Coordinates of C-alpha atoms and ligand atoms in Angstrom, one line a residue:
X13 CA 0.0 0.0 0.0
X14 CA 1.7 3.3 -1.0
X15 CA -0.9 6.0 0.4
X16 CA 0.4 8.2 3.2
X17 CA 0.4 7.1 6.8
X18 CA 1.4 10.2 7.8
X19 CA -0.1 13.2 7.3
X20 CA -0.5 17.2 8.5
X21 CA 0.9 18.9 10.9
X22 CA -3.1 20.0 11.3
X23 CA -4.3 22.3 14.1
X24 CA -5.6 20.7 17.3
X25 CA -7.7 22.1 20.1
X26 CA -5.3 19.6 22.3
X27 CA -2.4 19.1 20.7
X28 CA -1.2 22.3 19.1
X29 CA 0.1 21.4 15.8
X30 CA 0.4 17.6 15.3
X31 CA 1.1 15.3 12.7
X32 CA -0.8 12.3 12.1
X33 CA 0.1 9.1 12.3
X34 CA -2.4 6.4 10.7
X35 CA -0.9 3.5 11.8
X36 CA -4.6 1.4 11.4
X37 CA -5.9 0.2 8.2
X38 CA -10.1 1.4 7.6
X39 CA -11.7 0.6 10.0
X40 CA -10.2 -2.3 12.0
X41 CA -11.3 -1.6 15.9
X42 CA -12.5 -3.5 18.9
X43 CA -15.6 -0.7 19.6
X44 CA -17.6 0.0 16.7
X45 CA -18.9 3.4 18.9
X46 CA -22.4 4.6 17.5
X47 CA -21.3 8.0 16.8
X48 CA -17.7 7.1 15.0
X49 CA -16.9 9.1 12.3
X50 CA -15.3 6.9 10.6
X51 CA -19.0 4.5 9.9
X52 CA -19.5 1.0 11.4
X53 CA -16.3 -1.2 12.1
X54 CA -15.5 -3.4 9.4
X55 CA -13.6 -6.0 11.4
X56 CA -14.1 -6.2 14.8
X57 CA -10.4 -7.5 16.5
X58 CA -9.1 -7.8 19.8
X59 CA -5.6 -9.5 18.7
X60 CA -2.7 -7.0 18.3
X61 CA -0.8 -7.5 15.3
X62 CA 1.9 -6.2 12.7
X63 CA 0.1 -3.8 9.9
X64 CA 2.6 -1.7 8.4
X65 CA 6.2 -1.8 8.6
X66 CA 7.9 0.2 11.4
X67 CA 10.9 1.9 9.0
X68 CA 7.5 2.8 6.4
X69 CA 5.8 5.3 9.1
X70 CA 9.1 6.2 10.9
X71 CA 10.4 7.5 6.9
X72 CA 7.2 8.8 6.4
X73 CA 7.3 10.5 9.8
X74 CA 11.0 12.1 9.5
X75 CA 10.2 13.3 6.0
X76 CA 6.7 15.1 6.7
X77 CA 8.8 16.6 10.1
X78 CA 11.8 17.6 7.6
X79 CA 9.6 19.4 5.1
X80 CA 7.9 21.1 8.2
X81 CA 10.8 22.3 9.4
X82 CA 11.8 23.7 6.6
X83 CA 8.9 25.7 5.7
X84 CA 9.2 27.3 9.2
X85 CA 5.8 24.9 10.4
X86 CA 6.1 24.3 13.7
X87 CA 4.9 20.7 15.0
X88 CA 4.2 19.9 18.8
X89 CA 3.2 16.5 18.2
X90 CA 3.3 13.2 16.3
X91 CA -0.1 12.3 17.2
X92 CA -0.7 7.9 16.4
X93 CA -4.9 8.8 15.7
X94 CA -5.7 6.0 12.8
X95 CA -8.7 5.1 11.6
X96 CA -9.5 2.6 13.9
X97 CA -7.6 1.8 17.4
X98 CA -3.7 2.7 17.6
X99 CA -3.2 0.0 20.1
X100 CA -4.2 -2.8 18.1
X101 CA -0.7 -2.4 16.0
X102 CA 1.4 -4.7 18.0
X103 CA 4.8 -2.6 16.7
X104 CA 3.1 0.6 18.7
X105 CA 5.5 0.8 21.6
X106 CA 8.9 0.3 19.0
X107 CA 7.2 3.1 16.4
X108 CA 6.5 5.1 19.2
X109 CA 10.5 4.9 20.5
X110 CA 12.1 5.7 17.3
X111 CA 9.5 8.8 16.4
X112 CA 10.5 10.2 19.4
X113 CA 14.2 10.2 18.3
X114 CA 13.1 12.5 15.7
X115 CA 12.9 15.4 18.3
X116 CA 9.4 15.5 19.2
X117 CA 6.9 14.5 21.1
X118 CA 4.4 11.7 20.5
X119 CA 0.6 11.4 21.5
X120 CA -1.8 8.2 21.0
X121 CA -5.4 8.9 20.8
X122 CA -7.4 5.2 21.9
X123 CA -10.1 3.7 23.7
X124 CA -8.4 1.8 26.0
X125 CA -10.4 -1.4 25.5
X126 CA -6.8 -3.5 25.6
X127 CA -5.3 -2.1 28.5
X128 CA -5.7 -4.9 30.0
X129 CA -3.3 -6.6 27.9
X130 CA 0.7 -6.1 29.6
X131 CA 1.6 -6.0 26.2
X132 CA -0.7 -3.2 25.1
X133 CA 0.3 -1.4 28.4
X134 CA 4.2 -1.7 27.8
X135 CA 3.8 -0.5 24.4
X136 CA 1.6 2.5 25.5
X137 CA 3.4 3.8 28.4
X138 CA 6.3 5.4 25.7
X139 CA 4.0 8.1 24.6
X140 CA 4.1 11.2 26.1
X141 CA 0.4 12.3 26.0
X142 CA -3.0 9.7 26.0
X143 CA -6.4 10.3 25.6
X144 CA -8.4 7.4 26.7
X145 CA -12.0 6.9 25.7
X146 CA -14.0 7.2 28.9
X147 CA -17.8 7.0 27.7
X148 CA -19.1 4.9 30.0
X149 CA -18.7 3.1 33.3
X150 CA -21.9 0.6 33.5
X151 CA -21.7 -2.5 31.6
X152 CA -24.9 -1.9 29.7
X153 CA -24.2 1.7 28.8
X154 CA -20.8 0.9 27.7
X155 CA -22.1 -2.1 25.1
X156 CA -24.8 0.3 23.6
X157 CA -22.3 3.4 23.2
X158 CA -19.1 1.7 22.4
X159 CA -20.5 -1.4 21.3
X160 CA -17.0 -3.7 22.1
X161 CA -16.1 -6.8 20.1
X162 CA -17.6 -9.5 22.1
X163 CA -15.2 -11.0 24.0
X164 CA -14.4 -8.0 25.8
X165 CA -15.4 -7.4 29.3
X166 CA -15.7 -3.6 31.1
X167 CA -14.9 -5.1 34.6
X168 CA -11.5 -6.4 32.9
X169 CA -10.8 -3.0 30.9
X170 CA -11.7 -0.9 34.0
X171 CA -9.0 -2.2 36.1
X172 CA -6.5 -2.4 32.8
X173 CA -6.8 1.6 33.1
X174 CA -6.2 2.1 36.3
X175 CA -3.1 -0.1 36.2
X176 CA -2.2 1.8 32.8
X177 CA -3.0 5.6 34.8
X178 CA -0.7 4.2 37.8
X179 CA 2.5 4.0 35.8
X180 CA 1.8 6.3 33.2
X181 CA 4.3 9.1 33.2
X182 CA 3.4 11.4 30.4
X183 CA 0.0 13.6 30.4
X184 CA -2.8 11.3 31.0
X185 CA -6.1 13.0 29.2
X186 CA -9.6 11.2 28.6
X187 CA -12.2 11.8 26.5
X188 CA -16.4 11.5 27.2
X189 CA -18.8 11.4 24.3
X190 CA -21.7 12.0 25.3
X191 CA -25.1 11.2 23.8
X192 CA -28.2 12.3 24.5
X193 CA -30.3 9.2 25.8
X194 CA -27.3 7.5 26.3
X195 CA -24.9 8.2 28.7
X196 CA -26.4 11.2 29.7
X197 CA -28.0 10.7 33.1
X198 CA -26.8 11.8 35.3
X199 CA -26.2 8.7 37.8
X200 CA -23.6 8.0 35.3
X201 CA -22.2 10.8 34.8
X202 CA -21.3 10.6 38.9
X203 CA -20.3 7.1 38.0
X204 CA -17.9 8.4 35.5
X205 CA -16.6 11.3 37.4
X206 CA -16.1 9.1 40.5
X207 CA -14.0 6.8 38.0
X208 CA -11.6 9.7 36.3
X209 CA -11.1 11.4 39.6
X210 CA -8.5 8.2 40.2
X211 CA -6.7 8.5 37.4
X212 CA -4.5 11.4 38.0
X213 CA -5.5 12.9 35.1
X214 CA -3.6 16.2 33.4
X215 CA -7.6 16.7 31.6
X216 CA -11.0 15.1 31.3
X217 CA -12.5 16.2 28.2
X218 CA -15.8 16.5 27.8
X219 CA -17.4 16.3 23.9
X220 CA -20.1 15.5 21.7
X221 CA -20.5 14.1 18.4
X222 CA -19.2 16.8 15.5
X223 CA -19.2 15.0 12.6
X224 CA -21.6 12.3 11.1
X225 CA -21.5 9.9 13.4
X226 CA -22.0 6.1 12.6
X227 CA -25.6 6.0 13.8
X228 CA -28.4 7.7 13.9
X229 CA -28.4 9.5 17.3
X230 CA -28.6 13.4 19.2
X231 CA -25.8 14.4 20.8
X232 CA -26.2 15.9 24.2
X233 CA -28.3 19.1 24.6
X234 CA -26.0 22.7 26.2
X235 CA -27.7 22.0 29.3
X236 CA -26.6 18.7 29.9
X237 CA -23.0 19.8 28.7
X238 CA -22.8 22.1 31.1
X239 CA -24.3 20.0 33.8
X240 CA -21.6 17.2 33.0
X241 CA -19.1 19.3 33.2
X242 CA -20.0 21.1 36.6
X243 CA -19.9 17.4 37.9
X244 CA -16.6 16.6 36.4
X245 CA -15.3 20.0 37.8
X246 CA -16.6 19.3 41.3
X247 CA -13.8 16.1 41.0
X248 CA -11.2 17.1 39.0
X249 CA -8.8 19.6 38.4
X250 CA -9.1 20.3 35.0
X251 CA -12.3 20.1 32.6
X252 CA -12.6 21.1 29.1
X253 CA -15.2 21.1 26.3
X254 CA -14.4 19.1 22.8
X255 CA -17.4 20.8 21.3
X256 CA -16.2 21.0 17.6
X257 CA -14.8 25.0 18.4
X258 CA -11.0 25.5 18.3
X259 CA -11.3 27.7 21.1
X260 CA -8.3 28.6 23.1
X261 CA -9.1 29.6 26.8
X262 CA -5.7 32.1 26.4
X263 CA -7.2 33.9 23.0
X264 CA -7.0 37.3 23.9
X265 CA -7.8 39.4 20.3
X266 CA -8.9 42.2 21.8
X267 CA -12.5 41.4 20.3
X268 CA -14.9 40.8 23.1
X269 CA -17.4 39.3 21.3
X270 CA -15.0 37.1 19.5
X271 CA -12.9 36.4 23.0
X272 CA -16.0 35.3 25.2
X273 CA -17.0 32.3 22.1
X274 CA -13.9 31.4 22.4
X275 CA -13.5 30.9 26.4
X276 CA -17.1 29.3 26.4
X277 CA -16.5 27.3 23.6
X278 CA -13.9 25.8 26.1
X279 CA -15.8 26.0 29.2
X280 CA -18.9 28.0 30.3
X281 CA -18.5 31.2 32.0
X282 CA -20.2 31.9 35.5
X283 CA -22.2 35.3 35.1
X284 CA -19.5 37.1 37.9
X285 CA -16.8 36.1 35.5
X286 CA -18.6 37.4 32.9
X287 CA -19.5 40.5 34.4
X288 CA -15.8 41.0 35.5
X289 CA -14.7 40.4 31.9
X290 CA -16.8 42.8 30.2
X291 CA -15.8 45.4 33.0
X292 CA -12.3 44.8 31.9
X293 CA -12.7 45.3 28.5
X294 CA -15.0 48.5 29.0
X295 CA -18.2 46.6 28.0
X296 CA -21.7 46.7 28.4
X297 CA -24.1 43.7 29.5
X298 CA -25.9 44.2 26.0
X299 CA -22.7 42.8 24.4
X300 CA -24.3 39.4 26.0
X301 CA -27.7 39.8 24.9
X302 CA -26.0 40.7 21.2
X303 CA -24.4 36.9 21.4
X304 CA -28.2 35.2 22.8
X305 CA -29.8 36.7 20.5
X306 CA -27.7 36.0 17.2
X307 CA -27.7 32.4 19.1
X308 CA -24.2 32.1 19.7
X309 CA -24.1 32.1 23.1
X310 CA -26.7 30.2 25.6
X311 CA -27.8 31.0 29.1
X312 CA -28.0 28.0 31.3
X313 CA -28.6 27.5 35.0
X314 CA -26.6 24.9 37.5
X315 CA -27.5 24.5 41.4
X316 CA -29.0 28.5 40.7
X317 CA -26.6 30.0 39.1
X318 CA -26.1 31.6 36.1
X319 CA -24.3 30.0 33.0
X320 CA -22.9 30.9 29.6
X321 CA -21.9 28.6 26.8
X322 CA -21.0 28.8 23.3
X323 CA -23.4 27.6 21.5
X324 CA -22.8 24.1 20.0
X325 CA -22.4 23.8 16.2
X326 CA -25.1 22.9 13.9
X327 CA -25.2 19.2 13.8
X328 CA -25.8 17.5 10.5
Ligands
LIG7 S1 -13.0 3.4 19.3 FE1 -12.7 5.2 17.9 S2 -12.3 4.2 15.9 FE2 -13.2 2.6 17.2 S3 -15.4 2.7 16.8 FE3 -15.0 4.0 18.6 S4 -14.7 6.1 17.7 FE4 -14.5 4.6 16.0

């Protein structure tokens, strides 16, 4: 197969500039997830194996970084984020070892479903950043969201990530879908945030389907964003929004209207911090009713108090 495994640098909400690594033939994955992007799995697998070889991706890697380089493109990461799940390429851990010889730092986007594996593990803790899929934490949620190849089990996985997050050096990160009818209630979303708060994570992310997913299904509603996330935050340190905005929380272009989207589109804004922001920046409180009303920005309430969120994008 000659097409590219590597490609970018892109821009990424997490990652800065990275360059992809697509280290997984279409669409070989032990979920087949009702909201993937990518459609329905086409082989479901559980067995790690050999798929491309390593000197292919590490040439294809070095070459892509070189021409970056030289056109003054900075890249943050090699990000391993294939279509279908990084881990089940059984040369991971050794690709992952010589990329990182090339000067940079390397990220692996999964779902976690073989950390149970020692092998998977090994090969996993070289990265320096991972996002592991966290979408569910009940048995019966986690088969109708993530819909695992059948021999896998969540009460083996579960324990597989905590052993993974206990050695784990680099930035440990997850990632929660949510959709709506789903995993949205709220029982277990305290299940979940009861989960991540023992991982000793560097950030829980909190998103919603952005791009056709496989199935037909609604992603969840602002409301329930926000209330997920207020949960979350009551646990952990850090909580963000994958919401289909590159936002950056540290955006300052001197627009207001422009800066507040792009904080919310983050995370949502008590209405002090709003009000103190707007005092900074010499405006009024009509500059928020501007945003409702155009619908780009949405009011919610949490235990009383006053929220505001970007509003999510359209969803096709
Ligand atoms: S784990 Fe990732 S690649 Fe696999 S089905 Fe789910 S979203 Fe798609």
């Amino acid at each position: 197969m000659n097409s590219s495994i590597v490609y970018g640098p892109v821009p990424s909400r997490r990652l800065g500039r990275s360059l992809g690594i697509n280290n997984i033939p279409p669409k070989i994955c032990s979920y087949s997830c009702v909201y993937c992007q990518l459609g329905k799995t086409l082989s479901m697998e559980v067995e790690p194996r050999s798929f491309y070889k390593t000197t292919k991706i590490v040439e294809q890697a070095k070459t892509k970084l070189e021409r970056a380089r030289e056109q003054g493109e900075p890249v943050d990461y090699v990000t391993f984020v294939p279509d279908g799940e990084p881990t089940m390429d059984a040369d991971l851990g050794r690709e992952i070892e010589i990329v990182k010889t090339l000067g940079v730092r390397v990220a692996v986007i999964t779902n976690g479903s073989l950390l149970w594996r020692e092998d998977v593990r090994q090969n996993l803790l070289k990265a320096d950043w991972v996002s592991l899929k966290v979408d569910a934490v009940s048995e019966g949620i986690w088969r109708r969201i993530n819909k695992p190849h059948k021999s896998l089990e969540l009460e083996t996985i579960i324990p597989g990530i905590l052993k993974f997050a206990e050695t784990f050096e680099g930035e440990l990160t997850t990632e929660t879908m949510l959709v709506k009818g789903i995993n949205d209630d709220l029982d277990e979303v305290n299940r979940i945030a009861r989960f991540l708060a023992g991982l000793k994570l560097t950030k829980a992310y909190v998103a919603i389907p952005t791009r056709p997913p496989a199935e037909r299904l609604e992603p969840a509603t602002e409301q329930t964003i926000n209330t997920v996330y207020q949960v979350f935050a009551e646990r952990l340190r850090l909580v963000e929004y994958l919401i289909g905005y590159e936002g950056n929380a540290f955006a300052c272009t001197g627009d207001v209207q422009e800066d507040l989207l792009s904080i919310t589109a983050v995370h949502p804004m008590r209405e002090e911090a709003v009000a103190e922001f707007l005092n900074k920046a010499g405006a009024g409180w009509e500059t928020i009713q501007h945003l409702i009303e155009k619908r780009d920005l949405v009011e919610m309430e949490y235990h009383g108090k006053k929220f505001y969120m970007h509003k999510l994008p359209a969803h096709s």
